[in-house]
Structures are given as C-alpha cells and as structure tokens.
Coordinates of C-alpha atoms in Angstrom, one line a residue:
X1 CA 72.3 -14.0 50.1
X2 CA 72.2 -14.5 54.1
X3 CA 74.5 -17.0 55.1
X4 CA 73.2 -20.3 56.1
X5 CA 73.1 -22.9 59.6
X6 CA 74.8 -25.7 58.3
X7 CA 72.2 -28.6 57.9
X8 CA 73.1 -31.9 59.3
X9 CA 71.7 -34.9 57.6
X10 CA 69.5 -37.3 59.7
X11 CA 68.8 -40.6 59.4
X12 CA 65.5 -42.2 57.7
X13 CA 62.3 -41.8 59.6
X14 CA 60.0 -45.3 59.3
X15 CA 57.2 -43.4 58.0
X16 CA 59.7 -43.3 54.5
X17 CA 60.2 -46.6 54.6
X18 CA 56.7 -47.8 54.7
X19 CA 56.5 -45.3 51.6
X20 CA 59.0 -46.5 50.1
X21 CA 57.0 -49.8 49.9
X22 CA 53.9 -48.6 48.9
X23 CA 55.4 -46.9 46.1
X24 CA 57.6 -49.5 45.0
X25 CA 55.2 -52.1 44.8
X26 CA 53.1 -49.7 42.5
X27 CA 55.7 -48.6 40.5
X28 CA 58.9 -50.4 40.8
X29 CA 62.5 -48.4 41.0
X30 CA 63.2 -47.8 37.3
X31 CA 66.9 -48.1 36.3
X32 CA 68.0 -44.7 34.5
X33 CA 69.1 -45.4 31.1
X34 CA 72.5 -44.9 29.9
X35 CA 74.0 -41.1 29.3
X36 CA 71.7 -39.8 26.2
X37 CA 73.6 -37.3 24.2
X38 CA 70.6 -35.9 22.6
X39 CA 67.4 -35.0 24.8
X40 CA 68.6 -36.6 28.1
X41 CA 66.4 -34.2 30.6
X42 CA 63.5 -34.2 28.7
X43 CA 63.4 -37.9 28.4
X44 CA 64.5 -38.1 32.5
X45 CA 61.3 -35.8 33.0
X46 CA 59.3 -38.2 31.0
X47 CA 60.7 -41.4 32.6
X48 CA 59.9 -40.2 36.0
X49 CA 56.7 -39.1 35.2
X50 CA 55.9 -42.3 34.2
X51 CA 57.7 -44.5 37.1
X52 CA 55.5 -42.5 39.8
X53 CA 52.5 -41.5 37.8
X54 CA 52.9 -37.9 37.8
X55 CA 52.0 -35.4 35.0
X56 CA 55.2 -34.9 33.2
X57 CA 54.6 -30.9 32.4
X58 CA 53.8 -30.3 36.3
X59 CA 57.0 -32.3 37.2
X60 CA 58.4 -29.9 34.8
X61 CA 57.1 -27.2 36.1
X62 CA 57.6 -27.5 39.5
X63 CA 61.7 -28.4 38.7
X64 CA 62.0 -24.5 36.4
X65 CA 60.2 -22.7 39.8
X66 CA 63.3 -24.3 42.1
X67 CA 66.0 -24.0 39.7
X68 CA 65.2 -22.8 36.1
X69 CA 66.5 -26.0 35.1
X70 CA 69.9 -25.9 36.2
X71 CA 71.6 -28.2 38.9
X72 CA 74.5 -25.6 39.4
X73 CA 76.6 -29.0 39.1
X74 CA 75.7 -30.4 42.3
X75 CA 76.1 -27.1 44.5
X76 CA 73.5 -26.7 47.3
X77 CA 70.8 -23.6 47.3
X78 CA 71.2 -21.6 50.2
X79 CA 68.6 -23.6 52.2
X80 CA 71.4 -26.9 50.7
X81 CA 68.8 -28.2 48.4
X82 CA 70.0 -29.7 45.4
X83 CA 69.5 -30.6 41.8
X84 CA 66.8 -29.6 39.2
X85 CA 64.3 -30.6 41.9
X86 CA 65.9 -28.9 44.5
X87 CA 66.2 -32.0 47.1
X88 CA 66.5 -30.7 50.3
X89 CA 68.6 -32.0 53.2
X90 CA 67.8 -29.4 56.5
X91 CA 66.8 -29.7 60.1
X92 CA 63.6 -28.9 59.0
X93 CA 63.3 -30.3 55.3
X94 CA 64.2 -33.5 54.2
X95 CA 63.4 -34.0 50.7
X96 CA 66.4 -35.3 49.7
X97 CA 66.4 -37.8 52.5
X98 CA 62.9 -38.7 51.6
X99 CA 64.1 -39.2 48.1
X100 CA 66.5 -41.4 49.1
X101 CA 63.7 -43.8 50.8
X102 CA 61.9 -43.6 47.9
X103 CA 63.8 -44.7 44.9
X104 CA 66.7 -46.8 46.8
X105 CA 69.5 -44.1 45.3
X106 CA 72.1 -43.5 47.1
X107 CA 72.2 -39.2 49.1
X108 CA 75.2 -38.4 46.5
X109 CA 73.8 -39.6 43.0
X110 CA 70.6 -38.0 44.4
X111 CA 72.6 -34.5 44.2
X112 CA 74.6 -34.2 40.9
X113 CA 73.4 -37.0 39.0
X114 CA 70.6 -34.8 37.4
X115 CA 68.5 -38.3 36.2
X116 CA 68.6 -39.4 39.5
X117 CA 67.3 -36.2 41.1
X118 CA 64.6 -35.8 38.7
X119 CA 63.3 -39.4 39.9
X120 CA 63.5 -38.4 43.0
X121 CA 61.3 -35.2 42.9
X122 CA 58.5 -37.4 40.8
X123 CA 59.1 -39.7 43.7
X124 CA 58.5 -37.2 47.0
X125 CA 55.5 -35.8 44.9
X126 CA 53.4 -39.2 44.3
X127 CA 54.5 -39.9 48.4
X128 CA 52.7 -36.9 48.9
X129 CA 49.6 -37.5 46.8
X130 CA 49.5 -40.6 48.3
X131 CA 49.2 -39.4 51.7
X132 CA 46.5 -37.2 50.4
X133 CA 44.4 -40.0 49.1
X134 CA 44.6 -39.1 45.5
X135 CA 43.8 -42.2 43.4
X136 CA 44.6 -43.2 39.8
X137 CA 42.2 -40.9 38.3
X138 CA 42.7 -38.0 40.8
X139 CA 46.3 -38.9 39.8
X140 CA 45.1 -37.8 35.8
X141 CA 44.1 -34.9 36.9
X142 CA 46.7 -32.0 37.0
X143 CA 44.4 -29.7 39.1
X144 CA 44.3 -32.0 41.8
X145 CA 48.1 -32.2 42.6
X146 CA 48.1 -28.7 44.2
X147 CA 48.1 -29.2 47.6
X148 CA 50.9 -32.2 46.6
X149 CA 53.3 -29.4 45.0
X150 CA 52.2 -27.1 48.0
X151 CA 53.9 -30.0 50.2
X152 CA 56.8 -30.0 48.0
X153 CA 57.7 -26.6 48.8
X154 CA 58.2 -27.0 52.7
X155 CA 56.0 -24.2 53.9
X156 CA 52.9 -24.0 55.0
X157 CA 49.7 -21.8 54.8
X158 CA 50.2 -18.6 53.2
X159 CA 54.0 -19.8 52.0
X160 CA 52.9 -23.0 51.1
X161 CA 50.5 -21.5 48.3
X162 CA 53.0 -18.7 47.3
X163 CA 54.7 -21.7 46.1
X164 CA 52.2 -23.5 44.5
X165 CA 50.5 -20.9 43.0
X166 CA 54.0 -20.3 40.8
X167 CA 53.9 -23.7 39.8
X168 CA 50.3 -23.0 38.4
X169 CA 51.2 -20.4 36.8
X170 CA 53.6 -21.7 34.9
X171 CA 51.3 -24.6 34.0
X172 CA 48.9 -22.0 32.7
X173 CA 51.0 -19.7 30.4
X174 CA 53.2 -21.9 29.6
X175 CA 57.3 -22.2 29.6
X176 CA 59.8 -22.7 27.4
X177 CA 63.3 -23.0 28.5
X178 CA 66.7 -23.4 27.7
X179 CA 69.2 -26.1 30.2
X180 CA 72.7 -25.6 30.7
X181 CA 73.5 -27.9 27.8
X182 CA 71.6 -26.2 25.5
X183 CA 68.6 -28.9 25.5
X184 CA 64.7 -27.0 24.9
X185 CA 62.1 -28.0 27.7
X186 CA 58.9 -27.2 26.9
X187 CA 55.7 -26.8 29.1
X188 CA 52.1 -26.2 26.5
X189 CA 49.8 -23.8 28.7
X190 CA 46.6 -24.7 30.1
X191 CA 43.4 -23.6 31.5
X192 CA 44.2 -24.6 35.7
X193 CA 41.6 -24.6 38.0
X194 CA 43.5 -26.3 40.6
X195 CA 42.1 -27.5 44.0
X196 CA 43.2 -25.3 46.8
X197 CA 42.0 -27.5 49.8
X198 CA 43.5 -29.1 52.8
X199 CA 45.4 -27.1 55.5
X200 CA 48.4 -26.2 54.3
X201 CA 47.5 -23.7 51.5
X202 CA 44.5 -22.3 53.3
X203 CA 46.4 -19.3 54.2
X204 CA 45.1 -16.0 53.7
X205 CA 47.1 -13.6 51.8
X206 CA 48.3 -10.3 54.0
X207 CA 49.3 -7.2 53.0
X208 CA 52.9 -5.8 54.4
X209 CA 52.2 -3.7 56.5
X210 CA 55.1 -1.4 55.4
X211 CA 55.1 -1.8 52.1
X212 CA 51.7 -1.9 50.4
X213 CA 52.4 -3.3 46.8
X214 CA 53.9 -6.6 49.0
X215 CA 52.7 -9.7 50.4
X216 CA 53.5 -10.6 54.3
X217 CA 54.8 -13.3 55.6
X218 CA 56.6 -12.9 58.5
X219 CA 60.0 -14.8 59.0
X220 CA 60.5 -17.2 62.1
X221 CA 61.1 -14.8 65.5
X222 CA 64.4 -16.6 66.0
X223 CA 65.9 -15.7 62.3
X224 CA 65.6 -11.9 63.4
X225 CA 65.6 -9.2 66.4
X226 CA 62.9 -7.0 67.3
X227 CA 63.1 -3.3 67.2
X228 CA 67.1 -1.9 66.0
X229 CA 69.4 0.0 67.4
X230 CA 70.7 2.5 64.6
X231 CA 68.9 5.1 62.2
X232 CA 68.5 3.4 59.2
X233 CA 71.0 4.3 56.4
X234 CA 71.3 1.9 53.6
X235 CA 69.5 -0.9 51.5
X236 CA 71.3 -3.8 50.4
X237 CA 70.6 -6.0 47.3
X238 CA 71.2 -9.7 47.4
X239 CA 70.8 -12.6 45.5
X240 CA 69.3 -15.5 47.0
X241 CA 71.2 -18.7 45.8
X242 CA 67.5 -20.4 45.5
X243 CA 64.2 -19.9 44.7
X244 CA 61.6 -17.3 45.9
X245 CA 59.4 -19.8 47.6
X246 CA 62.3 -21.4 49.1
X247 CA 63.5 -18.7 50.7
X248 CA 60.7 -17.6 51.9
X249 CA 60.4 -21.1 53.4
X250 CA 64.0 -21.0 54.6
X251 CA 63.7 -17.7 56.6
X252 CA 60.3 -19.5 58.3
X253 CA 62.9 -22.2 59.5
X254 CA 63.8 -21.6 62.8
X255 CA 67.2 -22.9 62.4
X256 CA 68.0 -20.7 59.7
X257 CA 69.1 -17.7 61.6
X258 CA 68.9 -15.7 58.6
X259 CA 66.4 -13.5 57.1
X260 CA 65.6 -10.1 55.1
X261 CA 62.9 -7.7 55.1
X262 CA 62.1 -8.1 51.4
X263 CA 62.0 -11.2 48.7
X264 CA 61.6 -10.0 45.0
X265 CA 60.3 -12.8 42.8
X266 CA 61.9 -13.0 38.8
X267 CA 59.2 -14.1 36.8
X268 CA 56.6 -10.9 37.7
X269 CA 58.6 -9.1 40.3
X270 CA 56.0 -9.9 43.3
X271 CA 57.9 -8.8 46.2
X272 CA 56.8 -10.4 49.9
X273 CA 58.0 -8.6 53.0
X274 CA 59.4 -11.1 55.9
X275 CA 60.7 -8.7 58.6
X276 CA 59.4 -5.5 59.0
X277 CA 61.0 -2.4 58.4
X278 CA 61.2 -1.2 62.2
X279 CA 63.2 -4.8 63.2
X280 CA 66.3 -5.8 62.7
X281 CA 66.6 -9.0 60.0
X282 CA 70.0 -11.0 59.9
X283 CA 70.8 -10.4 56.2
X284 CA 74.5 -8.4 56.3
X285 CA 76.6 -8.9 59.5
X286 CA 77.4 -5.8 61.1
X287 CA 75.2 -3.3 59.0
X288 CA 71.7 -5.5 59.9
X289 CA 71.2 -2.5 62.6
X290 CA 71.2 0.5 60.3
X291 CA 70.2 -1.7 56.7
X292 CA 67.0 -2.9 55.1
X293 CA 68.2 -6.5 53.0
X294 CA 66.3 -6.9 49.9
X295 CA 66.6 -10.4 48.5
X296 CA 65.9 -11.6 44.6
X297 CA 65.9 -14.8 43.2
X298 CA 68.1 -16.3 41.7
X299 CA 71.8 -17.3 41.0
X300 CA 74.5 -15.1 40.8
X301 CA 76.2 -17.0 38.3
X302 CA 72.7 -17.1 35.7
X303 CA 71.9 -13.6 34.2
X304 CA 68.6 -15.1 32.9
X305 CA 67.0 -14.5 36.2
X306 CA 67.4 -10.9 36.8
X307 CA 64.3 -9.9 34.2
X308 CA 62.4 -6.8 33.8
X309 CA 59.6 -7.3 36.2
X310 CA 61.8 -8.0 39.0
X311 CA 64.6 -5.0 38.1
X312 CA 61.6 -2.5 37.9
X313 CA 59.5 -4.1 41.0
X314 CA 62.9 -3.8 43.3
X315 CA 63.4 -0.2 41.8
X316 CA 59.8 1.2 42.7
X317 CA 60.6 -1.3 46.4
X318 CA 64.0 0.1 47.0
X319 CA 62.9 4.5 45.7
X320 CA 59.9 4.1 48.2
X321 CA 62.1 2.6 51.1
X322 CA 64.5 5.7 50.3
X323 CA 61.9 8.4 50.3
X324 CA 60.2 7.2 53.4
X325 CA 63.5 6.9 55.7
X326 CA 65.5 9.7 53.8
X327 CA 68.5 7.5 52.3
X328 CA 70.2 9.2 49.5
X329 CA 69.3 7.4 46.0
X330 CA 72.8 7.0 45.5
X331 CA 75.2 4.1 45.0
X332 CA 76.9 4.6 48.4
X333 CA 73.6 4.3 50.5
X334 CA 72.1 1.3 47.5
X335 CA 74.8 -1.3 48.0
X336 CA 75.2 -5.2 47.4
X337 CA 75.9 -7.1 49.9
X338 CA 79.3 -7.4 48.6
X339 CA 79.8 -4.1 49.4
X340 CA 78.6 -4.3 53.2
X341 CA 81.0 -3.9 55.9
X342 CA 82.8 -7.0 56.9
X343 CA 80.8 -9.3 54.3
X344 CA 82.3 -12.1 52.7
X345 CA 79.5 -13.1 50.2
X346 CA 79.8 -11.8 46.3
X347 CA 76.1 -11.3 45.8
X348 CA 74.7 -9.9 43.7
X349 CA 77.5 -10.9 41.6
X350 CA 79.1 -9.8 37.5
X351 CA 75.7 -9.9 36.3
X352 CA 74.1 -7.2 38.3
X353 CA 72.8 -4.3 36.3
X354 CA 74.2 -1.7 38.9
X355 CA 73.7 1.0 36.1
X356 CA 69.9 -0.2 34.8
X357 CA 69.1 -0.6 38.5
X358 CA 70.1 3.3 39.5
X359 CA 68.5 4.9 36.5
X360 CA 65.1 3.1 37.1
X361 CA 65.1 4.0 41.0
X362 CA 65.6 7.6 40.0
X363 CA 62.5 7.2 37.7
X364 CA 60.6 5.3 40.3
X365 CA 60.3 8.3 42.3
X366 CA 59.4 11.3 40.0
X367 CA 58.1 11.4 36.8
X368 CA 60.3 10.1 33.6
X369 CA 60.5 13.4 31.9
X370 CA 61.4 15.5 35.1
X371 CA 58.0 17.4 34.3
X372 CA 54.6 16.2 35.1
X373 CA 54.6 14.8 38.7
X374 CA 52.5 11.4 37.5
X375 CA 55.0 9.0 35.3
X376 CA 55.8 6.2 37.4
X377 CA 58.0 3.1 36.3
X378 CA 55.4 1.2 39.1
X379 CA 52.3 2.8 40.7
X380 CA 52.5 1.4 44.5
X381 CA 49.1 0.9 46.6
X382 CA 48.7 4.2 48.7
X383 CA 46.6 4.4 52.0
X384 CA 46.3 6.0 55.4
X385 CA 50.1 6.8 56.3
X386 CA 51.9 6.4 53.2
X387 CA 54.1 9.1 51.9
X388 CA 56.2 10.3 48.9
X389 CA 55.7 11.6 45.3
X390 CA 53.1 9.0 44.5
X391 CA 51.2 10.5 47.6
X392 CA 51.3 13.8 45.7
X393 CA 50.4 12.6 42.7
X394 CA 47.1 10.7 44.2
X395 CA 46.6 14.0 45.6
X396 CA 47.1 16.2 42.3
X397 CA 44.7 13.7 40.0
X398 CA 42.0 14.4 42.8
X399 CA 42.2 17.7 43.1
X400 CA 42.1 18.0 39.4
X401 CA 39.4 16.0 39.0
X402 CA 37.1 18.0 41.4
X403 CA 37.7 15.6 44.8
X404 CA 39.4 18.0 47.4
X405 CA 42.3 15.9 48.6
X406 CA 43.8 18.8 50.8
X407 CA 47.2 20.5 50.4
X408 CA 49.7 18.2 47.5
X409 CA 52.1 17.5 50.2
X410 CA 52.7 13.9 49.8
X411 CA 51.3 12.9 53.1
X412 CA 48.4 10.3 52.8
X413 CA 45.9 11.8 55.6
X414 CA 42.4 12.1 56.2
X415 CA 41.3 14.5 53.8
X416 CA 43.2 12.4 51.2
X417 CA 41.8 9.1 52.3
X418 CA 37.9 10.9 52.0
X419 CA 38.8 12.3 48.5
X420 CA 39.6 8.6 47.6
X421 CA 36.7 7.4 49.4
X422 CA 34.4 9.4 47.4
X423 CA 35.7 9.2 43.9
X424 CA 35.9 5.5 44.0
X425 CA 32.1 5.6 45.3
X426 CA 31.5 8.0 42.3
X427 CA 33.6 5.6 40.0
X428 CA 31.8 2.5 40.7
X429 CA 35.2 1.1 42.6
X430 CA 35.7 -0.6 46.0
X431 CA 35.1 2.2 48.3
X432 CA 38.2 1.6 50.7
X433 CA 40.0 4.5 50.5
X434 CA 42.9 2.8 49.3
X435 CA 44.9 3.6 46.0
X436 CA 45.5 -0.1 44.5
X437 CA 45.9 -0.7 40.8
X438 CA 42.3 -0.3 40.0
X439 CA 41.7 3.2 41.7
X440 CA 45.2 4.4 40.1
X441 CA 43.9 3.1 36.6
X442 CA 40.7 5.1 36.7
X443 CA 42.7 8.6 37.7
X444 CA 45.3 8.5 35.4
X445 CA 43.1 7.6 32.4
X446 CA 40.2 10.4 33.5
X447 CA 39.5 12.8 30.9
X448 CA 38.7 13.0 27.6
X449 CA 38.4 9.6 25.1
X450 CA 39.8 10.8 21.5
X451 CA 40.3 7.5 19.5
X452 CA 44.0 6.4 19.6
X453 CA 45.9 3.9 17.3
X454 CA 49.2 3.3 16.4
X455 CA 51.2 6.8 14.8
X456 CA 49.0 9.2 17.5
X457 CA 50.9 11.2 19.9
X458 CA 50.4 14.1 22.5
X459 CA 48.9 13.9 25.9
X460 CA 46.2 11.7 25.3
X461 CA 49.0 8.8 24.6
X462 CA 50.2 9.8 27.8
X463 CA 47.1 9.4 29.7
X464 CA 46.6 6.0 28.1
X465 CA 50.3 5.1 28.8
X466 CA 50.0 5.7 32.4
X467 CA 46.5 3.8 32.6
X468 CA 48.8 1.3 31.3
X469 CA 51.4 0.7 33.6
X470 CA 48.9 1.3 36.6
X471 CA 46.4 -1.6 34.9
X472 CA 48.8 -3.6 33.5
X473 CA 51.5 -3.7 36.9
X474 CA 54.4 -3.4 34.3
X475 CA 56.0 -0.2 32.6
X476 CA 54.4 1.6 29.2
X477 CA 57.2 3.8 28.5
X478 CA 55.6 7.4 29.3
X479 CA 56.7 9.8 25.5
X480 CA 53.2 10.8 24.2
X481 CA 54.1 8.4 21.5
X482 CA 52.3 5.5 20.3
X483 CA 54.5 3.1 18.9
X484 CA 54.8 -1.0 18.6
X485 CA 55.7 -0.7 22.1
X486 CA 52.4 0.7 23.4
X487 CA 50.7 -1.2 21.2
X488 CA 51.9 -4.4 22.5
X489 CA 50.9 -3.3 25.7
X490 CA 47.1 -1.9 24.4
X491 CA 46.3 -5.3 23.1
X492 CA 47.6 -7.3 26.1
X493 CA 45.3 -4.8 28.1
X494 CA 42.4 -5.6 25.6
X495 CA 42.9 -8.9 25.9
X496 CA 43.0 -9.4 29.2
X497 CA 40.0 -7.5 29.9
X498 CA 37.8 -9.6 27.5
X499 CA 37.9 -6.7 25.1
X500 CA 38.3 -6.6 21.4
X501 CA 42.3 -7.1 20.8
X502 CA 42.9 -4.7 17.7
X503 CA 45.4 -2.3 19.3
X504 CA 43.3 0.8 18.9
X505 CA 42.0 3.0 22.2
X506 CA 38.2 3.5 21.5
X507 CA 35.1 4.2 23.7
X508 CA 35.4 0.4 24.7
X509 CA 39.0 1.0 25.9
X510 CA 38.7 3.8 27.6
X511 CA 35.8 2.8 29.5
X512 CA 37.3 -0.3 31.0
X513 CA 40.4 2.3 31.6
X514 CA 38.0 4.8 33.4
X515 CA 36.3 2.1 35.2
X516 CA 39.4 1.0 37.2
X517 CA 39.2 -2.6 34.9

C-alpha cells in the first residue's frame, strides 16, 4: 500500500450533536452486555441493529465489505479507519468522530472494542437515513437504505455506488464468514432491488480509458503528477491495508497524497483504474516515474482475501500492461512493493502467491497449451487502439469466420473495428465495434453445435470452454475435456441465462452461446 497523510482528529461539529439527540431520544444508548464467550459478534450485530433500527444482515453486510469481519485488533486501514465497521477518523472522513456523537462512547473503545464499534456503524447509518428522510417503514425496507450505505462509504457519485453496489451484492448472494475467533456470521441472500436515488450515487459508470475491462474513477489531482518523466519499466503489486471502495475513496481525498493507477477488488476481481497510465501516481517512492502501482484489497496478514477472481483479473491487468509498454513478464520487472527501491512497506506480504501469480500472467497473454492463439485465462474488451495477442485473436476468429479483419497483427485498427462492426450487426449484437464479453462469446463459440455432456472431449469442448470464460468473466480451464469442472461452469452459465440447468450443451446452449448471451 501507499503510505498515508497522517489524519488529525477534529473536534465534534454541532450538526452531530443535534443527531446525537434525535437518535437518542428514539433509541436510547444501549449498554453492551458483558464479554459473551459464545456468539459475541453475532449477538453485537443483532443488538445494534435493534438499538438504531437497522436491518441486522445489511449492517452485516456492510461491516464483511470494509473488513471481512476482522478488526486487525484495533490497527487503522490505510485511510486510519478502524474496527469491523471501519470508523474513520481523516481530514476528510469522520465516521468515527461521528460515532462518537452518536452513541456517547468514548474515540478509544470506539476502535478495539469490537461491540462498541459495531454500535457505532448501526449508529452513523440510521444518522444518515435520518437525514434522508427515511421513516419507520422506509426503515423495514432493506432496498431503501442504499443511498444510506452509499453515505457510509465516504465517496460520492460514481465511488459512492461502487461501494454500495458491493454491499448489495452481498445482500443478494449471500455470505457466510468465518471471524478471527472462529465465530460463523451468516447473511441469507435476497432478491435486492435497491433504490439508487439522490446525488451521490448518480454517477455514471466510465470506462478506463487505458484499460478497457476497468472502471474509471480518477484520483484527486493533488494525490498524483501529470505526465512522467521516465520510460516505463516495471509494475508493482500492493496490498491495500483496507477495502476496495475505501481506497478508492481515499485516493479521491485530497489530503491523501497517495494513489495508484489500478485497484483490483477480491470478491470478483473488478479492477477500477484511478490515474492513467501516461501520469505519474504516488504509489512507490522513487520508482513512481518509471512504475505502474496496482493495488488489491486486502490485508497482508489475511490470505483469505487474495481469491481466484482477483489473482486471475490482476494477471490478465498486469500481461496486458506488459504487452502494451514492452516490460519483460518476469519477476524482476513484476515486483511488490517491497521490492521497490527505497520502500519501507512489506506489501504484498508471506501470503502472496508470487509463483500462482507468474504462471497465470504467462497464460494471460497466449494461449494455455502454447498452440492455438485463443485460450485466454480472461478475455479483455478490445477496441479502436488496443493491442496484443487478444487483438490477434479477435482478428483470427474474424477472418475465419468470413469477416475480413485485415492482416493478424495484433493492432486493433480500422479494418478490424469494421470486421467487428459487421459481424455483430450480422449476430444480432450491439453494433459498436467493440469486443466486450458478449461479442467475444459469440466468436469463440461459432461453429458447429454437436451435443456435449459430461465424458465428451476434442475441440468442440474447447470451443464451449472458451465461450465459457468469455461469458462467464472467470476461467473454464481450456483441455478439450469435459469434466465436473466444466460442468460446474455449464450449469452456472445455464442458469444464469434463464436456461435449463442440466449440465449438457444442446441447441439451447449453444444458441445463447452464439448469440453473445
């Protein structure tokens, strides 16, 4: 991670007092009960749910996206939140201040004693529905605290529903988790529908504009410099002592004076750029001029958080970034920040999969078996300027499939972009002459439709399995065999698509498949 301003706490603004009254007088300041040996979070969650009257699975919910569960004993996030809840004391986020206000607890219990801090974050989120206007029944209905939870993120438009939109999402699939003292917190999953009014989640979402598979929003002009002044060399991997949303909100601080061009999410790997390529972000000391700083979520102490999606999504993030400024795939131009010249951080720490992570950005940029040119780990959007071995693959499917996309030479030009244009028009697609999930989806899967089930094998399976990873946004292991693994992944695709959910490819299947669905 970046290092951090040092935050300085403020005194109480009146506007918390006068919630602190409102709230009290509705609710009351509960007293924690004694230490509980056996469920003590789970009954914290459920006794600050009921003191402030907020759902007890979205308090829940909102406490695993800052923290997974885990106070780190009191430590402050790199943007010095702390707790489950992820109270925030900064210049430009006072949370745990705000707290404070609100339940009478004193800044210190407020950060290690985890009760406490749970209060607190049920606390900040009824303040906010209450300045919202949402009554006793809004109150009842989950849906209607998403611009509340947007709040309790600290950003606003765009960021501010990055945030919220995790919290939903957990809400809707569900969450089981495990805290540090081995107590189970559950979360049942839910059809949301949540509202997505008021002004600060009405941002629209914007595509990097150097990366295509990534989300941008750019980081505060203070927090990096414009332009650089050395060829760049080297991408660095860190780990950001916090959540995704939070540090996203952190490098929008102004006061911050940190940044990096990339954040990579944990639970799906959704990566948001923050500083473009061509600038210079303030991520590793003296190698920001020549390095491009990808950050991931998480603690370098918790393994848990370094999953698939987010290894694989870095991988494909980090092989592209390689290809497109010439940096060797090697270990001495893909460093941790550990490793940077005159660094003094230890991200991104024992639990790193150094060896996982090299092997998956080799297979990010050619094919798995080293023969056919179109086995990704991740298919990346292409369009007009974009470059690499996915260009040339885009640009073999075409040609194969009677679209002339000009010469296979990995640059995405004009006779590329028309090819695209007129197979999608011919497919039934968005005619945008861009190569997103859907376009790749249909190519891969062209050709003939034999009926597949579990035991088949050949290059059928392999046209499928590619389909796959392209529909699905995570890896089908590209063999020509169909095993449990690809069956798995057929029936989450059937599912998900409204289709039958039996595990076998039949006209059905392959139709969606060759749709772009």
């Amino acid at each position: 991670m970046p290092s951090r301003a040092a935050a300085h706490t403020r005194g109480r603004a009146s506007v918390l007092a006068a919630l602190t009254a409102t709230v009290l007088t509705v609710t009351g300041s509960p007293a924690l009960a004694s230490p509980d040996g056996g469920h003590p979070m789970n009954r914290a969650f459920a006794r600050a749910a009921a003191a402030y009257d907020v759902p007890r699975d979205l308090l829940a919910a909102v406490g695993y996206g800052e923290t997974r569960l885990d106070g780190h004993a009191g430590r402050p996030s790199q943007a010095n939140g702390y707790g489950v809840m992820h109270l925030v004391s900064n210049p430009a986020d006072r949370t745990l201040e705000r707290a404070a206000a609100l339940t009478g607890k004193p800044l210190a219990e407020l950060r290690t004693d985890t009760g406490a801090n749970i209060l607190g974050g049920a606390a900040v989120l009824r303040g906010y529905a209450d300045e919202l206007g949402l009554d006793a029944r809004d109150r009842d209905d989950i849906d209607a605290w998403y611009p509340a939870v947007a709040r309790y993120g600290g950003g606003q438009g765009s960021a501010a529903a990055l945030y919220a939109d995790t919290v939903y999402t957990f809400l809707a699939d569900g969450l089981t988790a495990v805290a540090p003292g081995g107590e189970r917190i559950s979360v049942a999953s839910r059809p949301v529908a949540p509202h997505k009014d008021g002004p600060s989640t009405t941002g629209a979402r914007t595509q990097s504009p150097d990366y295509p598979s990534a989300l941008w929003v750019p980081a505060d002009a203070h927090n990096f410099a414009a332009g650089r002044s050395a060829k760049i060399d080297k991408v660095i991997i860190h780990v950001t002592q916090g959540s995704y949303a939070g540090s996203i909100n952190w490098f929008q601080n102004p006061t911050a004076e940190v940044s990096a061009h990339y954040v990579v999410r944990s639970s799906d790997g959704q990566i948001t750029q923050m500083v473009r390529d061509g600038d210079t972000a303030y991520h590793a000391r003296s190698a920001n001029s020549s390095t491009l700083g990808i950050e991931h979520e998480g603690f370098i102490d918790d393994p848990s958080w370094f999953t698939d999606p987010m290894y694989r999504s870095s991988a494909a993030l980090t092989a592209y970034l390689c290809d497109r400024y010439g940096i060797p795939k090697d270990r001495a131009h893909i460093i941790g920040h550990n490793e940077a010249p005159g660094s003094d951080h230890t991200d991104p720490g024992p639990y790193w999969d150094w060896t996982r992570y090299m092997q998956l950005v080799g297979a990010s940029t050619g094919d798995r078996d080293g023969a056919d040119g179109l086995s990704f780990a991740a298919y990346a959007t292409q369009q007009s300027g974009s470059t690499g071995a996915q260009v040339t693959a885009v640009q073999q499917l075409l040609n194969d499939q009677g679209y002339p996309a000009g010469a296979m030479d990995g640059g995405f030009g004009p006779a590329t972009r028309t090819a695209v244009t007129a197979y999608q028009t011919a497919r039934g697609l968005d005619a945008d002459g861009v190569v997103g999930a859907g376009t790749w989806t249909a190519l891969l899967s062209a050709g003939a439709t034999p009926s597949l089930r579990q035991g088949a094998s050949g290059d059928g399976v392999k046209r499928l399995q590619r389909a796959l990873t392209a529909a699905l946004g995570s890896t089908v292991g590209v063999d020509g065999d169909f095993g449990p693994a690809t069956v798995t992944a057929v029936r989450g695709y059937q599912t998900s698509r409204g289709l039958t959910a039996d595990g076998t490819v039949g006209p059905d299947t392959w139709a969606a498949l060759q749709t772009g669905r």
